[in-house]
Coordinates of C-alpha atoms in Angstrom, one line a residue:
L206 CA 86.6 -9.5 -32.5
A207 CA 89.8 -7.4 -32.7
R208 CA 92.4 -9.8 -31.2
D209 CA 94.1 -12.7 -33.0
K210 CA 93.2 -16.1 -31.7
N211 CA 96.8 -16.9 -31.0
E212 CA 97.0 -14.0 -28.5
L213 CA 94.2 -15.5 -26.3
N214 CA 94.5 -18.0 -23.6
A215 CA 92.3 -21.1 -23.4
S216 CA 89.6 -19.4 -21.4
Q217 CA 89.5 -16.3 -23.6
K218 CA 89.2 -18.5 -26.7
S219 CA 86.1 -20.3 -25.3
L220 CA 84.5 -17.0 -24.4
A221 CA 85.4 -15.0 -27.4
V222 CA 82.5 -13.7 -29.6
R223 CA 83.7 -13.7 -33.2
R224 CA 80.8 -12.0 -34.8
I225 CA 78.5 -9.0 -33.9
P226 CA 75.3 -10.4 -32.4
S227 CA 72.0 -9.5 -33.9
L228 CA 69.7 -7.2 -32.0
L229 CA 67.4 -10.1 -31.2
E230 CA 70.4 -12.1 -29.8
Y231 CA 71.6 -9.2 -27.8
L232 CA 68.2 -8.4 -26.2
S233 CA 67.5 -12.1 -25.6
Y234 CA 70.9 -12.6 -23.8
N235 CA 70.4 -9.6 -21.6
L236 CA 66.6 -9.8 -20.9
N237 CA 65.8 -13.5 -21.0
F238 CA 63.3 -14.5 -18.3
M239 CA 65.6 -17.1 -16.7
G240 CA 68.1 -14.6 -15.3
I241 CA 66.3 -11.3 -15.4
L242 CA 65.9 -11.1 -11.6
A243 CA 68.9 -12.9 -10.0
G244 CA 71.1 -14.1 -12.9
P245 CA 73.5 -15.8 -12.6
L246 CA 75.9 -14.3 -15.1
H247 CA 76.8 -16.6 -18.0
S248 CA 78.7 -16.3 -21.2
F249 CA 77.1 -15.2 -24.5
N250 CA 78.5 -18.3 -26.2
D251 CA 77.0 -20.7 -23.7
Y252 CA 73.6 -18.9 -23.9
I253 CA 73.5 -19.0 -27.7
S254 CA 74.5 -22.7 -27.7
F255 CA 71.5 -23.3 -25.4
I256 CA 69.1 -21.3 -27.6
E257 CA 70.3 -23.1 -30.7
G258 CA 70.1 -26.5 -29.0
R259 CA 73.8 -27.2 -29.2
N260 CA 74.3 -27.5 -25.4
F261 CA 73.4 -31.2 -25.4
E262 CA 75.8 -33.2 -27.3
M263 CA 76.1 -37.0 -27.8
R264 CA 78.9 -38.1 -25.6
T265 CA 80.4 -41.5 -25.0
K266 CA 80.3 -42.9 -21.5
P267 CA 83.6 -42.4 -19.5
L268 CA 85.1 -45.3 -17.7
A269 CA 87.0 -45.4 -14.4
N270 CA 90.4 -45.6 -16.1
G271 CA 89.7 -42.3 -18.0
K272 CA 89.0 -44.0 -21.3
K273 CA 85.6 -44.0 -23.1
S274 CA 83.4 -46.9 -23.8
N275 CA 81.3 -47.4 -27.0
E276 CA 78.1 -46.8 -25.0
C277 CA 76.5 -43.5 -25.8
L278 CA 74.7 -41.4 -23.3
P279 CA 71.4 -39.6 -23.9
D280 CA 71.9 -36.3 -25.6
E281 CA 69.2 -34.6 -23.6
P282 CA 69.6 -35.5 -19.9
S283 CA 66.9 -34.7 -17.5
S284 CA 67.4 -31.8 -15.0
L285 CA 64.6 -33.0 -12.7
G286 CA 67.0 -34.4 -10.1
A287 CA 69.2 -31.3 -10.0
V288 CA 66.2 -28.9 -9.9
G289 CA 64.6 -30.9 -7.1
R290 CA 67.8 -30.9 -5.0
K291 CA 68.3 -27.2 -5.5
I292 CA 64.7 -26.4 -4.5
L293 CA 65.2 -28.4 -1.3
I294 CA 68.4 -26.4 -0.6
C295 CA 66.3 -23.2 -1.1
A296 CA 63.7 -24.4 1.5
V297 CA 66.4 -25.1 4.0
C298 CA 68.1 -21.8 3.4
V299 CA 64.8 -19.9 3.9
F300 CA 64.1 -21.7 7.2
M301 CA 67.7 -21.1 8.5
H302 CA 67.7 -17.4 7.5
L303 CA 64.3 -16.6 9.0
S304 CA 65.0 -18.5 12.2
L305 CA 68.6 -17.6 12.8
L306 CA 68.7 -13.9 11.8
E307 CA 65.9 -13.1 14.3
V308 CA 67.9 -14.6 17.1
F309 CA 71.4 -13.4 16.0
P310 CA 70.9 -9.9 14.4
I311 CA 74.1 -8.6 12.9
S312 CA 73.4 -5.1 14.2
Y313 CA 74.1 -6.5 17.7
N314 CA 77.8 -6.5 16.8
T315 CA 77.8 -2.7 17.2
D316 CA 75.5 -2.6 20.3
D317 CA 77.1 -0.4 23.0
T318 CA 76.2 -2.7 25.9
F319 CA 77.3 -5.9 24.1
M320 CA 80.6 -4.3 23.2
V321 CA 81.3 -3.3 26.8
T322 CA 80.1 -6.4 28.6
A323 CA 81.0 -9.3 26.2
S324 CA 84.4 -11.0 26.3
I325 CA 86.5 -11.2 23.2
P326 CA 85.8 -14.9 22.6
R327 CA 82.1 -14.3 23.0
R328 CA 82.2 -11.4 20.5
L329 CA 84.1 -13.5 18.0
L330 CA 81.7 -16.3 18.3
Y331 CA 78.7 -14.0 17.9
L332 CA 80.3 -12.3 14.9
Y333 CA 80.7 -15.6 13.2
I334 CA 77.2 -16.9 14.0
S335 CA 75.5 -13.6 12.9
L336 CA 77.3 -13.6 9.6
L337 CA 76.5 -17.3 9.2
A338 CA 72.9 -16.4 9.7
C339 CA 73.1 -13.8 6.9
R340 CA 74.5 -16.1 4.2
P341 CA 71.4 -18.3 3.6
K342 CA 69.6 -15.4 1.9
Y343 CA 72.3 -15.3 -0.7
Y344 CA 72.3 -19.1 -1.0
F345 CA 68.6 -19.0 -1.6
A346 CA 68.7 -16.3 -4.3
W347 CA 71.6 -17.9 -6.3
T348 CA 70.3 -21.5 -5.9
I349 CA 66.7 -20.7 -7.0
A350 CA 68.1 -18.8 -10.0
D351 CA 70.3 -21.8 -10.8
A352 CA 67.3 -24.1 -10.5
V353 CA 65.2 -21.9 -12.8
N354 CA 67.9 -22.0 -15.5
N355 CA 68.2 -25.8 -15.1
A356 CA 64.4 -26.3 -15.3
A357 CA 64.5 -24.4 -18.7
G358 CA 67.3 -26.8 -19.8
F359 CA 70.2 -24.3 -19.4
G360 CA 73.2 -25.2 -17.2
F361 CA 74.3 -28.6 -18.5
S362 CA 78.0 -28.9 -18.3
G363 CA 78.7 -32.5 -19.3
Y364 CA 78.9 -35.8 -17.5
D365 CA 80.9 -36.9 -14.5
S366 CA 83.2 -39.9 -14.3
R367 CA 80.2 -42.1 -13.5
G368 CA 78.2 -40.9 -16.5
N369 CA 75.8 -38.7 -14.5
P370 CA 74.8 -35.4 -15.9
R371 CA 76.2 -32.3 -14.3
W372 CA 74.1 -29.1 -14.1
D373 CA 76.6 -26.6 -12.7
L374 CA 77.5 -24.5 -15.7
V375 CA 75.8 -21.4 -14.3
S376 CA 76.0 -22.4 -10.6
N377 CA 77.0 -19.4 -8.5
L378 CA 78.3 -21.0 -5.3
N379 CA 79.4 -24.2 -3.6
I380 CA 78.0 -24.0 -0.1
I381 CA 80.1 -26.8 1.3
K382 CA 83.4 -25.2 0.1
V383 CA 82.3 -21.8 1.3
E384 CA 81.5 -22.9 4.8
F385 CA 84.6 -25.1 5.1
A386 CA 87.0 -22.8 3.2
T387 CA 90.5 -23.0 4.6
S388 CA 91.7 -19.9 2.7
L389 CA 90.3 -16.6 1.4
K390 CA 91.0 -17.8 -2.1
M391 CA 88.9 -20.9 -1.6
F392 CA 86.1 -18.8 -0.2
I393 CA 86.2 -16.3 -3.1
D394 CA 86.5 -19.0 -5.7
N395 CA 83.2 -20.6 -4.4
W396 CA 81.2 -17.5 -3.6
N397 CA 79.4 -15.6 -6.4
I398 CA 81.3 -17.8 -8.8
Q399 CA 80.1 -16.4 -12.1
T400 CA 80.7 -12.8 -11.1
A401 CA 84.2 -13.8 -9.9
L402 CA 84.9 -15.4 -13.3
W403 CA 83.6 -12.3 -15.0
L404 CA 85.9 -10.1 -12.9
K405 CA 88.8 -12.4 -13.7
E406 CA 88.2 -12.2 -17.5
V407 CA 87.4 -8.5 -17.9
C408 CA 89.8 -7.1 -15.3
Y409 CA 92.3 -9.3 -13.5
D410 CA 93.8 -11.0 -16.5
R411 CA 93.9 -7.7 -18.5
C412 CA 95.1 -5.3 -15.9
P413 CA 98.7 -4.2 -16.5
F414 CA 99.3 -3.1 -12.9
N415 CA 98.2 -4.2 -9.4
P416 CA 95.4 -6.4 -10.7
T417 CA 94.2 -7.4 -7.2
L418 CA 93.6 -3.8 -6.1
V419 CA 91.9 -2.9 -9.4
T420 CA 89.7 -6.0 -9.4
F421 CA 88.5 -5.4 -5.8
F422 CA 87.7 -1.7 -6.7
L423 CA 85.8 -2.7 -9.8
S424 CA 83.8 -5.2 -7.7
A425 CA 82.9 -2.5 -5.2
I426 CA 81.7 -0.2 -8.0
W427 CA 79.7 -3.0 -9.6
H428 CA 77.9 -3.7 -6.3
G429 CA 76.8 -0.1 -5.8
V430 CA 77.5 3.1 -4.0
Y431 CA 77.0 2.3 -0.3
P432 CA 80.1 3.2 1.7
G433 CA 80.1 -0.1 3.4
Y434 CA 80.8 -1.9 0.1
Y435 CA 84.1 0.1 -0.2
F436 CA 85.1 -0.6 3.4
T437 CA 84.5 -4.3 2.7
F438 CA 86.4 -4.5 -0.6
I439 CA 89.3 -2.4 0.5
T440 CA 89.6 -4.5 3.6
G441 CA 89.2 -7.6 1.5
M442 CA 92.1 -6.6 -0.8
L443 CA 94.3 -6.0 2.3
M444 CA 93.3 -9.4 3.8
T445 CA 93.9 -11.2 0.5
L446 CA 97.5 -9.8 0.2
A447 CA 98.2 -10.7 3.8
A448 CA 96.7 -14.2 3.5
R449 CA 98.8 -14.8 0.3
T450 CA 102.0 -13.8 2.1
V451 CA 101.2 -16.0 5.2
R452 CA 100.2 -18.9 3.0
N453 CA 103.4 -18.7 1.0
N454 CA 105.6 -18.7 4.1
L455 CA 103.8 -21.1 6.4
R456 CA 101.9 -23.7 4.3
P457 CA 105.0 -25.6 3.0
R458 CA 106.0 -26.2 6.6
F459 CA 102.7 -28.1 7.3
L460 CA 102.7 -30.3 4.2
V461 CA 105.4 -32.7 5.5
S462 CA 103.0 -34.9 7.4
P463 CA 99.2 -35.6 7.5
T464 CA 99.0 -34.6 11.2
R465 CA 100.5 -31.2 10.5
K466 CA 98.4 -30.8 7.5
A467 CA 95.2 -31.6 9.5
F468 CA 96.2 -29.1 12.2
Y469 CA 96.9 -26.5 9.5
D470 CA 93.5 -27.0 7.9
V471 CA 91.7 -26.6 11.2
V472 CA 93.5 -23.4 12.1
T473 CA 93.2 -21.9 8.7
W474 CA 89.5 -22.7 8.6
A475 CA 88.8 -20.9 11.8
T476 CA 91.0 -18.0 10.7
T477 CA 89.3 -17.7 7.4
Q478 CA 85.9 -17.6 8.9
M479 CA 86.9 -14.9 11.4
V480 CA 88.6 -12.8 8.7
V481 CA 85.6 -13.1 6.3
S482 CA 83.2 -12.2 9.1
Y483 CA 85.4 -9.2 10.0
T484 CA 85.7 -8.1 6.4
V485 CA 82.1 -8.3 5.2
T486 CA 80.2 -6.9 8.2
P487 CA 80.3 -3.4 6.6
F488 CA 78.8 -4.9 3.5
V489 CA 75.7 -5.9 5.5
L490 CA 75.8 -2.7 7.6
P491 CA 76.6 -0.5 4.7
F492 CA 76.5 3.0 6.1
V493 CA 79.6 5.0 7.1
D494 CA 78.8 5.3 10.8
S495 CA 78.0 1.6 11.4
S496 CA 81.0 0.5 9.4
I497 CA 83.5 2.7 11.2
K498 CA 81.8 1.9 14.6
F499 CA 82.2 -1.8 13.9
Y500 CA 85.9 -1.6 13.0
R501 CA 86.6 0.8 15.9
T502 CA 85.2 -1.7 18.4
W503 CA 87.9 -4.1 17.2
Y504 CA 90.5 -1.2 17.1
F505 CA 91.1 -2.0 13.4
G506 CA 93.0 -4.9 14.8
L507 CA 93.0 -7.2 11.7
H508 CA 93.9 -4.2 9.5
I509 CA 97.0 -3.6 11.6
I510 CA 97.9 -7.3 11.7
A511 CA 97.5 -7.6 7.9
F512 CA 99.8 -4.5 7.3
I513 CA 102.4 -5.9 9.6
L514 CA 102.4 -9.4 8.0
I515 CA 102.7 -7.8 4.5
L516 CA 105.6 -5.7 5.5
V517 CA 107.5 -8.2 7.7
L518 CA 107.1 -11.5 5.9
P519 CA 108.9 -12.2 2.7
K520 CA 106.7 -12.4 -0.4
K521 CA 108.2 -15.7 -1.4
R522 CA 109.8 -18.4 0.7
S523 CA 112.3 -21.0 -0.5
C524 CA 111.4 -24.6 0.5
T525 CA 113.7 -26.7 2.7
S526 CA 115.3 -29.7 1.2
K527 CA 112.7 -32.0 2.9
E528 CA 109.8 -29.9 1.6
Q529 CA 111.3 -29.7 -1.9
K530 CA 111.7 -33.5 -2.0
L531 CA 108.1 -33.9 -0.9
L532 CA 106.9 -31.4 -3.6
V533 CA 108.9 -33.1 -6.3
T534 CA 107.5 -36.5 -5.3
K535 CA 103.9 -35.1 -5.4
Q536 CA 104.5 -33.5 -8.8
T537 CA 105.9 -36.8 -10.2
V538 CA 102.9 -38.7 -9.0
I539 CA 100.5 -36.1 -10.5
M540 CA 102.2 -36.0 -13.8
H541 CA 102.4 -39.8 -14.0
H542 CA 98.7 -39.9 -13.5
C543 CA 98.1 -37.1 -16.0
N544 CA 100.2 -38.8 -18.7
G545 CA 98.1 -41.9 -18.3
Q546 CA 94.7 -40.1 -18.2
L547 CA 94.8 -36.6 -19.7
N548 CA 97.0 -34.3 -21.7
G549 CA 98.9 -32.1 -19.3
R550 CA 98.2 -28.9 -21.2
A551 CA 94.4 -29.6 -21.2
L552 CA 94.5 -30.1 -17.4
V553 CA 96.1 -26.7 -16.9
D554 CA 93.7 -25.0 -19.3
S555 CA 90.8 -26.6 -17.5
Y556 CA 92.0 -25.3 -14.2
Q557 CA 92.6 -21.8 -15.6
N558 CA 89.1 -21.7 -17.0
H559 CA 87.4 -22.3 -13.7
Q560 CA 89.7 -20.6 -11.1
M561 CA 90.0 -16.9 -10.4
K562 CA 93.7 -16.0 -10.0
I563 CA 93.0 -13.8 -7.0
D564 CA 95.6 -15.6 -4.9

């Protein structure tokens, strides 16, 4: 309400509320039955558009070449397929959680006998599997909440290139990208998506100093007061800074050939999964004694490695001539494609609207 439109970026313009909501609108937004239990978080403008029936708009059918045909698509697409698929995902998640968690309890990571007798590779494998067994409960809660919103008609985000309706406006995760993330940024961008976007808009983009630290601290406060939450988010901040430094220094070296890139992706996937498991265990075992005991069993190893990487590696690395040539070639191809398909500024704005700049 107070800032001029010219001072806002594209994302802020789309989310800006230009009038004071009525009491009914305010209460409806905060207490509507669709999201009262598990959310997910969504913008006020999107919700009001849904309530007023403006979320379905007549759109022309996109063609493969990026142009639009004269054929109009229905203005009220059915959410039945999306809801059915998400309910099926929920059923699979419940089964996996109940079956795996009983076999691989996460508390076993701090079992005295296991810590003494198990080898390092075995402990790493168990750590990964036990955290993998924990995730389906979050997948279930967010996916069922998404399905409830879709069943009510909320969550439509437009059509894909084949003219099929998309129901991911309020989706809170992308399971495939989470499980196969090759960087912490990719994991964060696809886990609790709506909350990450909220943190980006209200904190990261506005913070005048050290936005990564402040954003992680706000996220910890938002989650609650358990000490394990703060262990997780402080560790997460450290790992994010270290991962950013490593990525800036190493990734360009592996982009010069498909073979190197494939090797890099495999190694970074395994590293990301181990770092995430190490980081979030105190979140699941949220008390002080269990959190410290877990990190002590690993001698705070990843904390020490992260500190060393941040201190030793340069923050930015200049590309070699071969890497620079490859980068310029890629940029040329991308911009040539964009000029024929989309406006370049719109592409950048679209990216900024949907990605958290945590990396």
